[in-house]
Structure formats: C-alpha cells, structure tokens
DNA sequence: CCTACCGATCGGTAGG
DNA sequence: CCTACCGATCGGTAGG
C-alpha cells in the first residue's frame, strides 16, 4: 500500500462522479473509496470543484484525440464517419467514468471551466457535422438531410451507449459500432 | 397570493430537480422558488424522496399516455412509429421538468420506487421494439435490423431533445418529429 | 405556513 | 496522510 498519486485521486473521483453525480458525492465518500480520509484529499488537490474539472478535462481530451485520429486526410467521408463512431464507442467504454462525468456534469462547473469545456464539445460536434456535409457534397450520402440535426442524432445515440450496452452480450463493441454506422447510413431501410 | 397546493409543490420540485438535480436541490431551494420556507413544504409532502417519486411518476405517466394514444389498432407500423415519435417530442417539450427528472433522476429513487419506474420504462421501450418488429414483418421496414437496438437508438435521440432543441428556431417541433422519423426510416440515404 | 429548533453531514483548514 | 477541528448547510420535527 504505497501512497496515492494525484492521478489516483482524479480517477477515484471520476468513478464516484460518474455513478453518483457531483452533488451526490462527498469528499468523505471519495476518501472512503480510496482508503483515506476525506480531508486527506486536500493534500493532493485544491478542492472538489478542481477535482471535477480535472475529471472532465480528461474526458474531453479522450474525445478530442479520437476525433483527431479519425480525421486523417484523403479518405472518403463514410470511412471517416465510421471511424468517428467506432472511436466514440471506444472512448465511452474504455473511459467510462471520465466520459460519463464529461457528458453529465459539465453544467456544475464554474463559468470559466464550463465555457472551455463547452467549446471543446462544440468543436467535437463540428467534426461530425463537417464529415456529414462533406459526404453529401461528395455524393456518398445521397440524401439532403440537415447535417447539424443529423450529427446531434448520432451523438445522442453514442452518448447513451454506456448506460445500456453490455460488453459480453451477444454483440461486441465492434459489432455495435458497425450497427450504429449502418443505422445512420440507411435507417430501417436496409 | 393564495395557499399553495400539493400539485404546486410537486411542479416546483420538478423544475428544480430537472435543472439542478435531486442532490443539487435543498428543501430550502424549493421553498425559495415557491415563496415559502423549506420547512413549510413538510405541510404538503412527507419528504424530499416522496417529492422526487411524485415528479417522476408524473413523467412516466405522460410517456405511458402517449404510447397508449399511438397504439390505436388497425394502422400500419410506420404510422404508429411516427406517432410514437411525435408524442415523445410533445411530452419532452410540454412537460420538460417531469420528463427530464424521470429520465435523469430515477437512479436516486429507493429500491421500490426505482423498480416500479424501471418497469414502466421497459414497457414503454417495448412499444417501440414491437412496432419496429411488426413493421419489418409487414415489409414496411425492408431491412433486417435488430429491433431492440434500433428502439434504443430512437429513444436515445428522443430523450436528448430538450437539451438542445430551440422551440422558436428554424424548425418547429412538428418538423423535428418528421425529421427524426425520416432519419429513422432512411438514415443519410434519402 | 411560520417559529424555533435538532442532530448529522458538508467542504474545507491548521498543524503535524 | 492523519488529528482535530470549523462554520455552514442539510433534511426534518414540535408546536402553533
């Protein structure tokens, strides 16, 4: 049992914030999870709000990194969209706590942090909007659907996955990502 | 300024629970919103948990009523699905507080209440699964997509609407419901 | 619905 | 990272 690092504290806070919410979590709860006293957490971080911001920033960074990877140049829009979807599925399942806290607790941040996180979220959403727009211009997506509305629909699906998906069930995460991509491209039609 | 009713208290609690969450709301907050003291709320209801259950039960009832209306017999599956979607949009926008609290705070309920609400939720989801299954059997939905996965995707889209939709923007709620239906049926394909 | 409380818990600090 | 706290706020109650 060596001493905890600041990263350990942030990881533990993420788990609690994701499952019980920021307001449903006390510093003593966090301490209990980590095997220390609530007051001992202040040796590692400035306070509860700082902990939340740290967790959420990590969540935002995972999504941003995934978008960067998917946006490699010279590929058709449908491939990029498929990789955006698969990457989002990976982030949500591999970094559940950070992703869920990022998706659900951003409103609790103070003005400055919330603004920064909202901008990151808007940038990420824009990547989806842009690839849909490009796919339509290139004729890969034959319809004339509104790209922003469609991007919101896709993200709504992706952002809820961790709430119901059972990894170990009949369909694995790659099958899930492929199924979502198929739904987005063809709906119930094919 | 006449006296408040139990319904007033529940409505006020719904607004706060929807915007700040159950754990982010104190009885004094609720009192402030209603122009009374936090302790005065106990003249109308047994406690904070009872208030949450009352708000959530109202939310569940709106969705259930919408599903009943959409399920009138002798109609093709695509019409029923379109009405389910339009009804869900109406519930989410006409009863924002109750719907949002129902969708976001059910986990906070005690075991008995949470079980009852989860069952209501499963029944509602089944209505979507069944209409998709029927539409595929009737050939109205030509693909062979998994009905349960698809129902979850549709509900994920619908359950997020109140978070971003601007009533007064370029597209009204009927246009939104029609657009979602079109997306569900054809995806980016048409 | 208010007055006047209650014990418990909250986020956080000083000093080691 | 613990000991020993602090003032503030929490959900809730007795009595009117």
mmCIF file of C-alpha atoms in Angstrom, chain A:
data_model
loop_
_atom_site.group_PDB
_atom_site.id
_atom_site.type_symbol
_atom_site.label_atom_id
_atom_site.label_comp_id
_atom_site.label_asym_id
_atom_site.label_seq_id
_atom_site.Cartn_x
_atom_site.Cartn_y
_atom_site.Cartn_z
ATOM 1 C CA UNK A 1 0.000 0.000 0.000
ATOM 2 C CA UNK A 2 2.013 2.929 -1.231
ATOM 3 C CA UNK A 3 0.815 6.494 -1.261
ATOM 4 C CA UNK A 4 -1.774 7.650 -3.721
ATOM 5 C CA UNK A 5 -0.933 9.961 -6.581
ATOM 6 C CA UNK A 6 -2.919 12.900 -7.822
ATOM 7 C CA UNK A 7 -3.926 10.720 -10.775
ATOM 8 C CA UNK A 8 -5.321 8.092 -8.412
ATOM 9 C CA UNK A 9 -7.429 10.747 -6.706
ATOM 10 C CA UNK A 10 -8.774 12.039 -10.010
ATOM 11 C CA UNK A 11 -9.549 8.512 -11.214
ATOM 12 C CA UNK A 12 -11.393 7.720 -7.995
ATOM 13 C CA UNK A 13 -13.318 10.965 -8.155
ATOM 14 C CA UNK A 14 -14.304 10.172 -11.735
ATOM 15 C CA UNK A 15 -15.782 6.852 -10.720
ATOM 16 C CA UNK A 16 -17.889 8.412 -7.980
ATOM 17 C CA UNK A 17 -18.942 11.434 -10.002
ATOM 18 C CA UNK A 18 -19.979 9.147 -12.850
ATOM 19 C CA UNK A 19 -22.078 6.855 -10.673
ATOM 20 C CA UNK A 20 -23.485 9.227 -8.055
ATOM 21 C CA UNK A 21 -23.073 12.673 -9.601
ATOM 22 C CA UNK A 22 -21.038 15.607 -8.315
ATOM 23 C CA UNK A 23 -23.654 16.730 -5.804
ATOM 24 C CA UNK A 24 -24.265 13.159 -4.714
ATOM 25 C CA UNK A 25 -20.608 12.709 -3.800
ATOM 26 C CA UNK A 26 -18.943 13.998 -0.627
ATOM 27 C CA UNK A 27 -15.237 14.350 -0.049
ATOM 28 C CA UNK A 28 -15.634 11.678 2.625
ATOM 29 C CA UNK A 29 -17.181 9.340 0.005
ATOM 30 C CA UNK A 30 -14.137 9.879 -2.196
ATOM 31 C CA UNK A 31 -11.824 9.227 0.715
ATOM 32 C CA UNK A 32 -13.653 6.004 1.595
ATOM 33 C CA UNK A 33 -13.277 4.745 -1.972
ATOM 34 C CA UNK A 34 -9.549 5.479 -1.856
ATOM 35 C CA UNK A 35 -8.912 4.196 1.653
ATOM 36 C CA UNK A 36 -8.019 7.579 3.119
ATOM 37 C CA UNK A 37 -9.884 10.334 4.964
ATOM 38 C CA UNK A 38 -11.869 12.922 3.068
ATOM 39 C CA UNK A 39 -9.711 15.677 4.485
ATOM 40 C CA UNK A 40 -6.556 13.937 3.214
ATOM 41 C CA UNK A 41 -7.627 14.581 -0.358
ATOM 42 C CA UNK A 42 -6.713 18.225 0.137
ATOM 43 C CA UNK A 43 -3.050 17.189 0.242
ATOM 44 C CA UNK A 44 -3.387 16.340 -3.474
ATOM 45 C CA UNK A 45 -5.937 18.749 -4.920
ATOM 46 C CA UNK A 46 -7.303 22.196 -4.142
ATOM 47 C CA UNK A 47 -10.895 21.183 -3.715
ATOM 48 C CA UNK A 48 -13.941 19.359 -5.014
ATOM 49 C CA UNK A 49 -14.529 21.720 -7.955
ATOM 50 C CA UNK A 50 -10.923 21.335 -9.100
ATOM 51 C CA UNK A 51 -11.363 17.574 -8.970
ATOM 52 C CA UNK A 52 -14.448 17.777 -11.163
ATOM 53 C CA UNK A 53 -12.695 19.989 -13.698
ATOM 54 C CA UNK A 54 -9.759 17.578 -13.828
ATOM 55 C CA UNK A 55 -12.019 14.584 -14.475
ATOM 56 C CA UNK A 56 -13.999 16.404 -17.148
ATOM 57 C CA UNK A 57 -10.883 17.712 -18.890
ATOM 58 C CA UNK A 58 -9.655 14.140 -19.173
ATOM 59 C CA UNK A 59 -12.946 13.072 -20.673
ATOM 60 C CA UNK A 60 -12.840 15.910 -23.185
ATOM 61 C CA UNK A 61 -9.276 15.019 -24.143
ATOM 62 C CA UNK A 62 -10.184 11.411 -24.981
ATOM 63 C CA UNK A 63 -12.924 12.522 -27.356
ATOM 64 C CA UNK A 64 -10.678 15.134 -28.931
ATOM 65 C CA UNK A 65 -7.920 12.574 -29.500
ATOM 66 C CA UNK A 66 -10.401 10.201 -31.105
ATOM 67 C CA UNK A 67 -11.609 12.935 -33.475
ATOM 68 C CA UNK A 68 -8.029 13.761 -34.451
ATOM 69 C CA UNK A 69 -7.328 10.130 -35.297
ATOM 70 C CA UNK A 70 -10.462 9.813 -37.427
ATOM 71 C CA UNK A 71 -9.740 12.964 -39.388
ATOM 72 C CA UNK A 72 -6.685 11.719 -41.243
ATOM 73 C CA UNK A 73 -6.785 13.141 -44.742
ATOM 74 C CA UNK A 74 -7.570 11.650 -48.121
ATOM 75 C CA UNK A 75 -10.276 9.249 -47.035
ATOM 76 C CA UNK A 76 -13.891 9.109 -48.109
ATOM 77 C CA UNK A 77 -16.392 10.701 -45.730
ATOM 78 C CA UNK A 78 -18.136 7.439 -44.900
ATOM 79 C CA UNK A 79 -14.878 5.909 -43.692
ATOM 80 C CA UNK A 80 -14.177 8.917 -41.521
ATOM 81 C CA UNK A 81 -17.684 8.791 -40.076
ATOM 82 C CA UNK A 82 -17.347 5.079 -39.349
ATOM 83 C CA UNK A 83 -14.087 5.715 -37.524
ATOM 84 C CA UNK A 84 -15.566 8.630 -35.599
ATOM 85 C CA UNK A 85 -18.353 6.329 -34.437
ATOM 86 C CA UNK A 86 -16.000 3.466 -33.544
ATOM 87 C CA UNK A 87 -13.689 5.876 -31.727
ATOM 88 C CA UNK A 88 -16.552 7.347 -29.743
ATOM 89 C CA UNK A 89 -17.700 3.864 -28.740
ATOM 90 C CA UNK A 90 -14.166 3.079 -27.568
ATOM 91 C CA UNK A 91 -13.880 6.260 -25.509
ATOM 92 C CA UNK A 92 -17.241 5.742 -23.852
ATOM 93 C CA UNK A 93 -16.463 2.111 -22.959
ATOM 94 C CA UNK A 94 -12.733 2.388 -22.182
ATOM 95 C CA UNK A 95 -13.004 5.569 -20.142
ATOM 96 C CA UNK A 96 -16.492 5.245 -18.725
ATOM 97 C CA UNK A 97 -16.035 7.437 -15.668
ATOM 98 C CA UNK A 98 -14.371 10.363 -17.384
ATOM 99 C CA UNK A 99 -16.694 10.188 -20.376
ATOM 100 C CA UNK A 100 -19.857 9.954 -18.270
ATOM 101 C CA UNK A 101 -18.759 12.783 -15.984
ATOM 102 C CA UNK A 102 -17.850 14.900 -19.007
ATOM 103 C CA UNK A 103 -21.244 14.177 -20.560
ATOM 104 C CA UNK A 104 -23.371 14.606 -17.430
ATOM 105 C CA UNK A 105 -21.709 17.007 -15.008
ATOM 106 C CA UNK A 106 -20.383 19.838 -17.154
ATOM 107 C CA UNK A 107 -23.221 22.105 -16.027
ATOM 108 C CA UNK A 108 -21.868 22.036 -12.472
ATOM 109 C CA UNK A 109 -18.530 23.590 -13.468
ATOM 110 C CA UNK A 110 -17.908 27.256 -12.734
ATOM 111 C CA UNK A 111 -18.322 29.711 -15.618
ATOM 112 C CA UNK A 112 -14.744 29.648 -16.846
ATOM 113 C CA UNK A 113 -14.351 25.866 -16.846
ATOM 114 C CA UNK A 114 -17.793 25.311 -18.291
ATOM 115 C CA UNK A 115 -17.075 27.703 -21.153
ATOM 116 C CA UNK A 116 -13.839 25.936 -22.016
ATOM 117 C CA UNK A 117 -15.492 22.511 -21.935
ATOM 118 C CA UNK A 118 -18.486 23.697 -23.961
ATOM 119 C CA UNK A 119 -16.160 24.976 -26.654
ATOM 120 C CA UNK A 120 -14.373 21.642 -26.783
ATOM 121 C CA UNK A 121 -17.738 19.942 -27.109
ATOM 122 C CA UNK A 122 -18.775 22.270 -29.936
ATOM 123 C CA UNK A 123 -15.530 21.565 -31.777
ATOM 124 C CA UNK A 124 -16.093 17.829 -31.445
ATOM 125 C CA UNK A 125 -19.667 18.132 -32.687
ATOM 126 C CA UNK A 126 -18.421 20.186 -35.653
ATOM 127 C CA UNK A 127 -16.234 17.296 -36.765
ATOM 128 C CA UNK A 128 -19.376 15.184 -37.148
ATOM 129 C CA UNK A 129 -21.270 17.977 -38.887
ATOM 130 C CA UNK A 130 -18.383 18.550 -41.301
ATOM 131 C CA UNK A 131 -17.951 14.935 -42.289
ATOM 132 C CA UNK A 132 -21.681 14.597 -42.976
ATOM 133 C CA UNK A 133 -21.638 17.779 -45.044
ATOM 134 C CA UNK A 134 -18.620 16.530 -46.975
ATOM 135 C CA UNK A 135 -20.188 13.127 -47.568
ATOM 136 C CA UNK A 136 -23.264 14.767 -49.010
ATOM 137 C CA UNK A 137 -21.188 17.037 -51.248
ATOM 138 C CA UNK A 138 -19.239 14.026 -52.491
ATOM 139 C CA UNK A 139 -22.441 12.072 -53.083
ATOM 140 C CA UNK A 140 -21.542 9.287 -50.663
ATOM 141 C CA UNK A 141 -24.574 10.240 -48.574
ATOM 142 C CA UNK A 142 -27.249 10.698 -51.221
ATOM 143 C CA UNK A 143 -29.899 12.452 -49.098
ATOM 144 C CA UNK A 144 -30.185 16.171 -48.330
ATOM 145 C CA UNK A 145 -30.678 15.819 -44.597
ATOM 146 C CA UNK A 146 -29.622 18.722 -42.330
ATOM 147 C CA UNK A 147 -26.055 17.885 -41.243
ATOM 148 C CA UNK A 148 -26.277 19.530 -37.835
ATOM 149 C CA UNK A 149 -29.518 17.819 -36.838
ATOM 150 C CA UNK A 150 -28.120 14.523 -38.051
ATOM 151 C CA UNK A 151 -24.883 14.996 -36.125
ATOM 152 C CA UNK A 152 -26.906 15.637 -32.975
ATOM 153 C CA UNK A 153 -28.889 12.437 -33.551
ATOM 154 C CA UNK A 154 -25.722 10.403 -33.998
ATOM 155 C CA UNK A 155 -24.126 11.893 -30.891
ATOM 156 C CA UNK A 156 -27.297 11.303 -28.894
ATOM 157 C CA UNK A 157 -27.041 7.615 -29.730
ATOM 158 C CA UNK A 158 -23.318 7.459 -28.989
ATOM 159 C CA UNK A 159 -23.507 9.358 -25.701
ATOM 160 C CA UNK A 160 -26.008 6.926 -24.204
ATOM 161 C CA UNK A 161 -24.212 3.668 -25.002
ATOM 162 C CA UNK A 162 -22.547 3.239 -21.629
ATOM 163 C CA UNK A 163 -25.968 3.304 -19.968
ATOM 164 C CA UNK A 164 -27.266 0.124 -21.598
ATOM 165 C CA UNK A 165 -24.541 -1.671 -23.564
ATOM 166 C CA UNK A 166 -23.421 -4.953 -22.065
ATOM 167 C CA UNK A 167 -19.882 -5.806 -23.093
ATOM 168 C CA UNK A 168 -20.049 -9.576 -23.054
ATOM 169 C CA UNK A 169 -23.504 -9.755 -24.554
ATOM 170 C CA UNK A 170 -24.465 -11.087 -27.970
ATOM 171 C CA UNK A 171 -22.944 -8.152 -29.861
ATOM 172 C CA UNK A 172 -19.449 -6.879 -29.120
ATOM 173 C CA UNK A 173 -18.327 -3.266 -29.344
ATOM 174 C CA UNK A 174 -17.152 -3.551 -32.934
ATOM 175 C CA UNK A 175 -20.489 -5.016 -33.903
ATOM 176 C CA UNK A 176 -22.192 -2.194 -32.045
ATOM 177 C CA UNK A 177 -20.181 0.497 -33.833
ATOM 178 C CA UNK A 178 -20.888 -1.168 -37.182
ATOM 179 C CA UNK A 179 -24.589 -1.434 -36.377
ATOM 180 C CA UNK A 180 -24.801 2.243 -35.445
ATOM 181 C CA UNK A 181 -22.975 3.203 -38.626
ATOM 182 C CA UNK A 182 -25.422 1.090 -40.622
ATOM 183 C CA UNK A 183 -28.366 2.718 -38.897
ATOM 184 C CA UNK A 184 -27.025 6.200 -39.537
ATOM 185 C CA UNK A 185 -26.464 5.497 -43.220
ATOM 186 C CA UNK A 186 -29.618 3.517 -44.025
ATOM 187 C CA UNK A 187 -32.016 3.693 -41.077
ATOM 188 C CA UNK A 188 -34.640 0.957 -41.072
ATOM 189 C CA UNK A 189 -34.486 0.905 -44.854
ATOM 190 C CA UNK A 190 -31.751 -1.678 -45.391
#
